[in-house]
């Protein structure tokens, strides 16, 4: 028995969500959907690493505030990031004193957290779970490629790691039932109703500057499995969103799906393409194939998609987080870069 | 609502388990409890990193074989390791093509996987889940401290990262009900019946060569919470096992518990102390305060404790995995080392 679509007995409500970024994200086409942005990628800290933790904490606090929740009401936190040994999440969440389970799914971590968190709530052992992820361009460059100070140039297939953090609070109850709705516009209930945990797929990509190509086969695998197993058709969704394939990866993913007879059409959006806009900001070389990083899909979900749901512009979303499983060592030792993609179905209730 | 002890509706059976190590582990007092050991820490690969993946794969294959399971029967794999971005697990599990959720709990990762995996099975959405973790002395030294080639010396508070891998397969059914029992001695049903996901605790330790001290407060926190919440007493357990506190950490943990009026007595065992033996192998400086690493508690559980259960020497075990949440960057940037400890109760059925 391999990957299966899990249908929850009860909807797992998105109690609240928050998206945090920097001015670069604010100046993109989705800028207005961020809850908080800062001109400072260090968020007032003395290192980018500490700043990433601070950013994640700011996102969690914003999500808690929107939901009028105290942190101690959360029974569990599922979080992860791209930094060495998930330290951005660790130090962000340390002071909350909440049970914590660290996750690592590379850029798919938000989808992994939503999938696992929703199943945990559906188990009835939990009623309120926090999820959050972060990424920072500067910490990711040092972690995975070369420190910024080296001034290396990137090929057009490379992607720009989003500096941001997204937080989503999951609950077994819709928020308006608690009488704590502080923002009518976002009070429409939205819930995770299905989850599909992905498997790793490796087509032999070894270029750490072409993550989109590494992740596209996994995205196609998960999307195909979802539609084959459920018997649903893409037109039942308003948006089918991949995490951070970028322009390169999107083309490959569409080709792979077309080869299997599946056409997602214009309802396929890629968070990596959406976040900095298509083509237009490419001129200064600071966008390349699109955005990436744990925060990429997380902020687009927690900010933009959340607003589309709140404004009743969309009613059903297939959110497919994509991750490239690699480390500097694995790349230097000549190993390929397997991709993974986890999916959750999110619906207006 | 913070950390709570989750009691499962049905026992989550340990379908099979396997422990893999090297000659160093084989030559320790628990040597006879390993399923497979190799004189080669690279397990036939050209790098320690690839060897760690191979070791994890060997452990998974051994656990599958014991249970007469085909890998495709597993519905999900929860795994993690200490290497940069969980690549040991990634490359170990890639070829299985099983849904995969990466975890990071430092040395507590096996306990994290058992806790989450058991809750997922108790949700009734899964019936067979694989869990596995690995660590390798050489990859961990390069990852967290300095490459071996530098020849640095360690203080006595340091611990020796276990080179090994442990795999545990969880199921909603006991193995003997499937009629596939291939080893009578291990056919007594053993199950996870409770889980407590820990919270991070930080008492300000900043010395990466004293992880026991960093983890002891978290271990004490989880153990205290467990007994206070359940109302149980330590004498209801045959063994209360901490993951890898080492001799230094054990002393601190006992002091912290004594301060709260809790005495675990001689039923408190630490996997880090057990694996290389107490004191006796300290002379050559290759043991120091004890063993550590993801594999430390995992192989002691999957090998030694599993055999004690099989031989009906023990009936109830509180397994408390301990982890130190740090990275080279966090230590170099002056941050302290928070600890975390997850617990599961394992019982003979």
XYZ file of C-alpha atoms in Angstrom:
698
model
C 0.000 0.000 0.000
C 1.632 3.252 -1.033
C 0.610 6.912 -0.872
C -3.077 7.349 -0.312
C -5.348 10.334 -0.092
C -6.558 10.637 3.485
C -10.049 12.073 3.841
C -10.705 13.519 7.254
C -13.732 12.493 9.286
C -14.277 16.149 10.202
C -12.914 19.292 8.566
C -9.676 20.548 10.112
C -10.233 24.281 10.273
C -7.653 26.889 9.479
C -8.183 28.928 12.590
C -5.949 31.730 11.447
C -2.871 32.333 9.353
C -0.221 34.999 8.953
C 2.396 35.862 6.359
C 5.543 37.840 7.109
C 8.198 39.025 4.646
C 10.618 41.786 3.817
C 10.359 44.765 1.505
C 11.360 42.588 -1.429
C 8.278 40.449 -0.928
C 6.151 43.510 -0.187
C 7.197 45.060 -3.488
C 6.105 41.979 -5.413
C 2.613 41.524 -6.839
C 1.388 39.830 -3.635
C 2.757 42.563 -1.368
C -0.653 43.656 -0.099
C -1.415 40.182 1.255
C 1.360 40.150 3.839
C 0.436 40.801 7.446
C 3.793 42.260 8.375
C 6.856 43.199 6.333
C 10.158 44.680 7.382
C 12.804 46.562 5.388
C 15.367 44.644 7.471
C 16.035 41.005 6.528
C 17.622 40.570 9.962
C 14.417 41.684 11.675
C 16.410 43.738 14.177
C 18.792 40.934 15.096
C 22.560 40.870 14.678
C 22.670 37.883 12.310
C 20.477 36.640 9.460
C 20.050 33.350 11.313
C 18.686 34.983 14.449
C 16.602 37.260 12.221
C 14.995 34.225 10.608
C 13.940 32.951 14.025
C 12.565 36.361 14.890
C 10.593 36.432 11.623
C 9.042 33.045 12.361
C 8.119 34.219 15.852
C 6.535 37.379 14.417
C 4.437 35.234 12.044
C 3.282 32.955 14.882
C 2.412 35.925 17.081
C 0.443 37.529 14.239
C -1.528 34.325 13.665
C -2.198 33.967 17.399
C -3.334 37.579 17.636
C -5.723 37.256 14.687
C -7.311 34.281 16.391
C -7.299 35.902 19.851
C -5.400 32.889 21.091
C -2.785 32.700 23.791
C 0.242 30.635 22.813
C -0.330 28.250 25.715
C -3.648 27.238 24.161
C -1.733 25.476 21.394
C -1.200 21.823 22.212
C 1.579 21.233 19.713
C 3.781 23.059 17.266
C 4.939 21.487 14.008
C 7.613 23.587 12.363
C 10.714 23.487 10.251
C 13.008 25.523 8.067
C 15.958 25.181 5.723
C 18.688 26.037 8.161
C 21.093 23.519 9.499
C 19.201 21.299 11.944
C 16.000 23.370 11.932
C 17.477 25.994 14.241
C 15.329 28.852 12.930
C 12.235 27.017 14.207
C 13.917 25.867 17.399
C 14.943 29.298 18.570
C 11.743 30.931 17.338
C 9.526 28.608 19.347
C 11.751 27.969 22.367
C 10.198 30.588 24.641
C 6.611 29.512 23.987
C 7.125 26.356 26.030
C 4.737 24.406 23.778
C 5.273 20.758 22.793
C 7.306 20.820 19.604
C 7.924 18.323 16.828
C 10.506 19.446 14.283
C 9.870 18.593 10.646
C 12.066 18.605 7.589
C 10.587 18.539 4.109
C 12.797 21.200 2.534
C 10.524 23.754 0.782
C 7.547 21.393 1.196
C 7.651 21.712 4.979
C 4.457 23.803 5.284
C 2.506 21.207 3.305
C 4.081 18.439 5.411
C 3.086 20.289 8.594
C -0.471 20.868 7.351
C -0.828 17.219 6.307
C 0.552 15.773 9.562
C -1.106 18.405 11.743
C -4.494 17.785 10.150
C -4.215 14.030 10.644
C -3.201 14.590 14.273
C -6.284 16.755 14.810
C -8.456 14.234 12.982
C -7.116 11.611 15.449
C -9.090 13.593 18.090
C -6.040 13.676 20.355
C -5.433 17.349 19.523
C -7.719 20.318 19.057
C -5.333 23.213 18.349
C -2.009 22.827 16.542
C 0.314 25.545 15.311
C 2.345 25.141 12.134
C 5.031 27.474 10.845
C 7.983 27.593 8.506
C 10.534 30.187 7.496
C 13.296 30.849 5.033
C 15.738 33.664 4.453
C 17.658 34.300 1.251
C 20.883 35.042 3.101
C 20.797 32.069 5.478
C 19.828 29.731 2.625
C 22.638 30.905 0.362
C 25.158 30.274 3.110
C 23.519 26.960 3.998
C 23.160 25.477 0.547
C 25.396 27.340 -1.864
C 27.996 29.958 -1.039
C 28.059 32.824 1.464
C 26.795 36.056 -0.091
C 30.157 37.726 0.458
C 31.632 35.589 -2.337
C 29.471 37.506 -4.830
C 28.811 34.488 -7.032
C 26.455 34.834 -10.002
C 23.513 32.557 -10.649
C 22.143 30.974 -13.819
C 18.598 31.835 -14.979
C 17.292 28.454 -13.758
C 18.152 29.408 -10.169
C 15.451 30.635 -7.828
C 15.391 33.362 -5.223
C 14.795 32.102 -1.680
C 11.876 33.989 -0.195
C 12.734 35.833 3.012
C 9.621 35.292 5.025
C 7.658 33.126 7.396
C 4.174 31.706 7.318
C 2.122 30.436 10.243
C -1.151 28.510 10.107
C -3.139 27.464 13.167
C -5.229 24.325 12.765
C -8.248 23.525 14.883
C -11.055 21.045 15.199
C -13.479 23.972 15.437
C -14.117 26.921 13.150
C -13.073 30.195 14.710
C -16.452 31.902 14.687
C -17.800 29.209 16.985
C -15.504 30.499 19.712
C -16.915 34.007 19.481
C -13.490 35.472 19.048
C -13.704 36.662 15.482
C -11.807 39.902 15.243
C -11.823 40.293 11.499
C -15.109 39.682 9.701
C -13.407 39.562 6.365
C -11.496 36.456 7.325
C -14.207 34.776 9.312
C -15.457 32.497 6.556
C -14.534 29.025 7.627
C -11.816 27.339 5.637
C -10.667 23.818 6.351
C -8.209 21.141 5.339
C -10.295 18.156 4.243
C -7.768 15.799 2.621
C -4.048 15.092 2.754
C -1.671 13.149 0.559
C 1.846 12.607 1.879
C 4.242 12.437 -1.034
C 7.033 10.055 -1.891
C 10.497 11.018 -3.071
C 11.061 11.067 -6.812
C 14.491 11.382 -8.359
C 15.075 11.878 -12.057
C 18.776 12.493 -11.611
C 19.054 16.288 -11.399
C 22.384 17.205 -9.802
C 22.365 20.983 -10.300
C 21.639 22.833 -7.048
C 20.850 25.895 -9.172
C 17.960 24.095 -10.869
C 15.723 23.036 -8.020
C 12.589 23.478 -10.094
C 13.647 20.622 -12.352
C 14.484 18.507 -9.302
C 11.054 19.055 -7.761
C 8.844 18.929 -10.882
C 8.686 15.102 -11.128
C 7.603 14.814 -7.489
C 4.937 17.480 -7.984
C 3.644 15.659 -11.061
C 3.687 12.336 -9.187
C 1.626 13.683 -6.289
C -0.830 15.546 -8.539
C -1.354 12.487 -10.747
C -1.871 10.203 -7.755
C -4.318 12.620 -6.241
C -6.532 12.808 -9.321
C -6.264 9.103 -10.159
C -7.105 7.986 -6.653
C -9.925 10.412 -5.964
C -11.420 10.330 -9.451
C -11.744 14.083 -9.237
C -11.002 16.357 -12.189
C -8.944 19.549 -12.097
C -12.014 21.691 -12.864
C -13.336 20.882 -9.414
C -10.601 23.155 -8.073
C -10.337 26.917 -8.330
C -6.578 26.744 -7.882
C -4.085 23.893 -8.006
C -0.977 25.423 -6.489
C 2.513 23.993 -6.593
C 4.988 25.272 -4.028
C 8.048 26.651 -5.695
C 8.770 25.057 -9.049
C 9.547 28.401 -10.652
C 9.161 28.956 -14.377
C 11.542 26.129 -15.284
C 9.904 23.632 -12.986
C 6.383 24.598 -14.000
C 7.149 23.856 -17.657
C 8.592 20.462 -16.740
C 5.719 19.615 -14.426
C 3.156 20.504 -17.111
C 5.037 18.401 -19.668
C 5.120 15.438 -17.303
C 1.405 15.770 -16.571
C 0.592 16.217 -20.276
C 2.450 12.977 -20.984
C -0.023 11.305 -18.649
C -2.987 13.060 -20.216
C -3.613 15.527 -17.406
C -3.988 19.215 -18.193
C -4.435 21.480 -15.192
C -4.977 24.516 -17.413
C -4.848 28.038 -16.064
C -5.930 26.955 -12.594
C -2.383 25.722 -12.051
C -0.504 28.423 -10.208
C 2.984 28.132 -8.804
C 3.710 30.059 -5.624
C 7.295 30.552 -6.792
C 6.083 32.249 -9.975
C 3.352 34.242 -8.204
C 5.399 35.780 -5.437
C 7.766 37.997 -7.403
C 5.617 38.275 -10.517
C 6.046 36.758 -13.919
C 9.063 37.955 -15.865
C 8.731 41.629 -14.990
C 11.129 41.754 -12.068
C 13.592 39.539 -13.826
C 15.584 42.384 -15.280
C 17.773 43.068 -12.306
C 18.651 39.422 -11.975
C 17.050 39.187 -8.569
C 14.271 36.844 -9.404
C 15.530 34.384 -11.992
C 13.144 31.462 -12.351
C 10.978 32.528 -9.399
C 10.829 32.336 -5.621
C 11.660 29.304 -3.510
C 12.257 28.319 0.096
C 9.976 27.040 2.833
C 8.419 30.471 3.130
C 7.505 30.677 -0.566
C 4.438 28.448 -0.566
C 3.748 29.211 3.099
C 3.355 32.970 2.702
C 1.378 32.625 -0.528
C -1.005 30.268 1.308
C -1.122 32.159 4.616
C -1.409 35.549 2.899
C -2.766 35.471 -0.657
C -4.805 32.243 -0.780
C -6.191 32.883 2.713
C -7.467 36.254 1.492
C -8.969 34.749 -1.662
C -10.879 32.299 0.551
C -11.908 35.080 2.937
C -13.244 37.143 0.054
C -14.988 34.098 -1.389
C -12.972 34.312 -4.594
C -12.009 30.645 -4.342
C -13.745 27.685 -2.748
C -11.384 24.758 -3.235
C -7.590 24.694 -3.411
C -5.194 21.812 -3.948
C -2.040 22.973 -2.193
C 0.992 20.962 -3.307
C 4.125 21.884 -1.363
C 7.327 20.944 -3.175
C 10.741 20.239 -1.699
C 14.222 19.432 -2.975
C 15.979 17.011 -0.630
C 19.662 17.887 -0.672
C 22.524 19.222 1.372
C 25.844 20.792 0.390
C 27.480 17.431 1.213
C 25.099 15.374 -0.897
C 25.615 17.678 -3.891
C 29.391 17.794 -3.442
C 29.481 14.013 -3.179
C 27.783 13.772 -6.560
C 24.357 12.631 -5.403
C 21.285 13.741 -7.311
C 18.546 15.898 -5.813
C 15.350 13.969 -5.075
C 12.126 15.957 -4.962
C 9.099 15.459 -2.756
C 5.605 16.943 -2.834
C 2.900 16.770 -0.167
C -0.662 17.849 -0.941
C -3.624 19.044 1.088
C -7.085 19.961 -0.132
C -8.394 23.160 1.423
C -12.062 24.094 1.100
C -14.394 26.898 2.054
C -16.981 25.455 4.417
C -3.181 23.558 27.150
C 0.389 22.321 27.037
C 2.036 18.902 26.733
C -0.323 16.104 27.508
C 0.038 12.376 27.719
C -1.879 10.838 24.834
C -3.375 7.434 25.608
C -4.123 5.437 22.496
C -7.538 3.917 21.897
C -5.846 0.718 20.725
C -2.294 -0.503 21.273
C 0.100 0.472 18.467
C 2.101 -2.691 17.981
C 5.816 -2.819 17.374
C 5.652 -5.154 14.419
C 9.387 -5.593 14.216
C 12.586 -3.721 14.927
C 16.220 -3.907 13.920
C 19.471 -2.464 15.219
C 22.564 -1.965 13.082
C 25.991 -0.768 14.184
C 29.710 -1.114 13.654
C 32.347 -3.165 15.454
C 32.678 -0.461 18.076
C 29.050 -0.958 19.077
C 29.369 -4.729 18.743
C 32.291 -4.711 21.159
C 30.267 -2.837 23.777
C 28.200 -4.597 26.439
C 25.101 -4.590 24.186
C 26.944 -6.073 21.207
C 24.937 -9.285 21.137
C 21.668 -7.408 20.683
C 22.526 -5.946 17.292
C 20.995 -7.561 14.221
C 23.836 -6.574 11.929
C 27.208 -4.969 12.539
C 29.979 -4.069 10.143
C 33.685 -3.442 10.719
C 33.365 -0.653 8.134
C 31.782 2.631 9.292
C 31.280 3.495 5.603
C 29.266 0.322 5.066
C 31.011 -0.252 1.752
C 30.393 3.255 0.405
C 32.986 5.825 -0.571
C 31.985 8.455 1.998
C 30.773 8.345 5.601
C 27.655 10.241 4.539
C 26.680 7.668 1.921
C 27.599 4.943 4.386
C 25.162 6.384 6.909
C 22.362 6.140 4.340
C 23.351 2.577 3.566
C 23.314 1.719 7.266
C 19.812 3.111 7.670
C 18.669 1.121 4.624
C 20.208 -2.059 6.079
C 18.303 -1.482 9.332
C 15.011 -0.965 7.488
C 15.563 -4.061 5.366
C 16.358 -6.121 8.457
C 13.167 -4.942 10.181
C 11.117 -5.668 7.040
C 12.626 -9.123 6.739
C 11.936 -10.014 10.362
C 8.314 -9.108 9.823
C 8.092 -10.795 6.405
C 6.927 -7.467 5.026
C 7.520 -6.029 1.601
C 8.554 -2.402 1.691
C 5.541 -1.389 -0.402
C 3.246 -2.590 2.371
C 4.400 0.374 4.472
C 2.059 3.317 4.051
C 4.418 5.941 5.402
C 7.968 6.364 6.576
C 8.918 8.755 9.371
C 12.659 9.183 9.576
C 15.425 11.606 10.391
C 19.070 11.904 11.241
C 21.665 14.428 12.376
C 23.140 15.242 8.999
C 22.587 18.474 7.243
C 18.990 18.538 6.013
C 18.222 14.897 6.917
C 20.037 13.588 3.859
C 20.987 10.248 5.448
C 17.287 9.394 5.677
C 16.452 10.892 2.298
C 18.942 8.837 0.340
C 18.343 5.720 2.428
C 14.626 5.705 1.733
C 14.565 7.183 -1.771
C 14.408 3.908 -3.662
C 11.577 2.444 -1.591
C 9.092 4.830 -3.191
C 7.091 5.045 0.050
C 5.420 8.243 1.280
C 7.966 9.998 3.445
C 7.774 12.647 6.139
C 11.149 13.891 7.354
C 11.509 14.632 11.052
C 14.101 16.498 13.040
C 14.375 16.082 16.783
C 18.165 15.760 17.031
C 18.969 12.653 19.105
C 15.314 12.402 20.176
C 14.196 11.674 16.616
C 13.339 7.993 17.206
C 11.083 8.933 20.119
C 9.550 11.710 17.995
C 8.910 9.232 15.172
C 7.405 6.659 17.557
C 5.167 9.279 19.167
C 3.934 10.781 15.888
C 3.749 7.420 14.099
C 1.701 5.904 16.914
C -0.750 8.811 16.905
C -1.072 8.519 13.114
C -1.890 4.806 13.448
C -4.302 5.538 16.293
C -6.035 8.004 13.921
C -7.019 4.862 11.942
C -5.773 6.462 8.717
C -2.671 4.248 8.733
C -2.068 0.621 9.575
C 1.662 0.143 8.919
C 4.270 2.868 9.399
C 8.037 2.561 9.271
C 10.291 4.647 11.508
C 14.053 4.838 11.358
C 16.947 7.027 12.391
C 20.704 6.907 12.011
C 23.870 8.581 13.153
C 27.542 8.174 12.376
C 30.399 9.416 14.513
C 32.332 10.728 11.507
C 29.461 12.547 9.797
C 28.348 14.037 13.114
C 31.815 15.325 13.992
C 32.041 17.061 10.619
C 28.469 18.309 10.904
C 28.518 19.694 14.415
C 32.094 20.117 15.541
C 35.256 19.761 13.446
C 36.255 17.309 10.725
C 38.098 14.292 12.134
C 41.209 15.193 10.159
C 41.799 18.148 12.487
C 42.549 15.675 15.286
C 40.962 17.779 17.999
C 40.731 16.418 21.539
C 37.549 16.286 23.565
C 36.779 17.013 27.216
C 35.397 14.228 29.446
C 31.895 15.710 29.294
C 31.754 15.042 25.546
C 29.904 12.026 24.195
C 30.695 9.581 21.426
C 28.170 9.609 18.589
C 26.919 6.076 18.016
C 27.507 4.822 14.480
C 24.355 2.891 13.877
C 20.760 2.887 12.718
C 17.561 1.671 14.286
C 14.297 0.844 12.548
C 10.935 0.149 14.142
C 7.801 -0.827 12.240
C 4.516 0.196 13.832
C 1.224 -1.502 13.125
C -2.383 -1.533 14.248
C -2.161 -5.331 14.485
C 0.192 -7.620 16.400
C 2.462 -9.582 14.104
C 1.337 -13.032 15.145
C -2.158 -12.262 13.924
C -0.817 -12.116 10.395
C 0.614 -15.622 10.610
C 4.005 -14.373 9.517
C 5.950 -14.916 12.699
C 9.434 -16.019 11.724
C 11.057 -15.827 15.120
C 9.161 -17.260 18.056
C 11.416 -15.573 20.546
C 10.320 -12.154 19.398
C 6.684 -12.946 18.818
C 5.397 -11.682 22.144
C 3.354 -8.634 21.295
C 4.773 -5.326 22.371
C 2.967 -2.054 21.808
C 3.223 1.689 22.218
C 0.305 2.697 24.436
C 1.014 6.337 25.329
C 2.968 9.268 23.941
C 4.072 12.589 25.357
C 5.551 15.102 22.945
C 8.103 17.227 24.738
C 8.718 20.939 24.857
C 12.059 22.649 24.520
C 13.840 23.537 27.739
C 16.886 25.765 27.855
C 18.945 26.342 30.963
C 21.643 28.220 29.103
C 24.220 25.556 28.256
C 26.449 26.818 25.430
C 29.090 24.064 25.360
C 28.629 21.749 22.363
C 30.887 19.269 24.156
C 28.426 18.948 27.034
C 25.188 17.878 25.390
C 24.175 15.789 28.386
C 23.836 18.921 30.473
C 21.895 20.600 27.679
C 19.402 17.723 27.451
C 19.027 16.831 31.148
C 16.529 19.607 31.994
C 14.275 18.575 29.089
C 14.436 14.926 30.138
C 13.523 15.879 33.709
C 10.693 18.117 32.449
C 9.137 15.337 30.364
C 9.558 12.666 33.055
C 8.043 14.923 35.730
C 5.118 15.852 33.503
C 4.497 12.231 32.655
C 4.282 11.093 36.281
C 2.371 14.141 37.493
C -0.214 13.917 34.750
C -0.758 10.170 34.810
C -0.511 9.757 38.567
C 1.664 6.729 37.972
C 4.723 5.957 40.068
C 8.144 4.918 38.752
C 7.798 1.433 40.279
C 5.119 0.663 37.713
C 7.920 0.563 35.139
C 10.642 -2.011 34.723
C 12.843 0.509 32.948
C 12.671 4.268 32.552
C 15.174 4.959 29.790
C 16.575 8.316 28.814
C 18.103 8.598 25.359
C 21.646 9.826 25.558
C 22.304 11.967 28.590
C 25.599 10.245 29.296
C 27.072 10.106 32.774
C 27.144 13.898 33.135
C 23.569 14.339 31.994
C 22.251 11.461 34.091
C 23.631 13.046 37.262
C 22.041 16.385 36.386
C 18.721 14.794 35.439
C 18.608 12.848 38.737
C 19.436 16.011 40.693
C 16.664 17.928 38.930
C 14.157 15.145 39.586
C 15.298 14.820 43.215
C 14.661 18.534 43.651
C 11.057 17.821 42.668
C 10.847 14.811 44.964
C 10.994 12.167 42.243
C 13.456 9.300 42.571
C 13.533 6.874 39.653
C 15.979 4.591 41.441
C 17.861 1.877 39.659
C 15.161 1.451 37.010
C 16.497 4.616 35.381
C 18.823 3.556 32.597
C 20.415 5.867 30.062
C 20.987 4.448 26.581
C 24.100 6.602 26.264
C 25.582 5.004 29.382
C 24.419 1.483 28.484
C 25.754 1.289 24.955
C 29.491 1.514 25.571
C 29.413 0.348 29.193
C 29.956 2.245 32.383
C 33.418 3.623 32.910
C 35.296 0.564 31.686
C 35.882 1.637 28.105
C 36.722 5.162 29.122
C 40.440 4.564 29.340
C 41.259 5.045 25.701
C 39.290 8.262 25.569
C 36.858 6.851 23.059
C 33.787 6.881 25.178
C 33.953 9.901 27.445
C 30.612 10.569 29.097
C 28.783 7.921 27.006
C 27.147 7.418 23.634
C 24.943 9.911 21.820
C 23.371 10.496 18.429
C 19.996 9.557 16.932
C 21.118 5.950 16.758
C 22.022 5.727 20.451
C 18.542 5.392 21.916
C 17.224 3.836 18.685
C 19.571 0.844 18.648
C 19.231 0.277 22.390
C 15.446 0.208 21.923
C 15.375 -1.755 18.664
C 18.026 -4.217 19.845
C 18.409 -4.530 23.622
C 15.003 -3.448 24.972
C 13.219 -5.352 22.189
C 15.031 -8.527 23.277
C 14.202 -7.900 26.952
C 10.533 -7.663 25.972
C 10.791 -10.740 23.753
C 12.313 -12.724 26.614
C 9.703 -11.386 29.017
C 12.358 -9.771 31.179
C 10.492 -6.469 31.139
C 6.824 -5.603 30.753
C 6.658 -1.833 30.757
C 9.194 0.716 29.506
C 9.085 4.504 29.548
C 11.278 5.447 26.599
C 12.377 9.086 26.787
C 14.328 10.188 23.713
C 16.486 13.231 24.349
C 17.736 15.765 21.825
C 19.989 18.831 21.819
C 18.701 21.438 19.382
C 21.718 23.194 17.939
C 23.727 23.790 14.807
C 27.291 24.949 14.272
C 25.868 28.385 13.389
C 23.737 28.658 16.510
C 26.682 27.722 18.727
C 29.088 30.038 16.901
C 26.564 32.863 17.184
C 26.537 32.438 20.948
C 23.120 30.867 21.317
C 22.519 28.304 24.031
C 21.569 24.684 23.356
C 17.922 23.931 24.139
C 17.065 20.336 24.925
C 13.920 18.405 24.099
C 12.614 15.016 25.245
C 9.739 12.993 23.824
C 8.371 9.975 25.689
C 6.438 6.857 24.741
C 5.206 4.083 27.006
C 5.866 0.627 25.590
C 4.171 -2.415 27.097
C 4.125 -6.167 26.684
C 0.604 -7.113 25.659
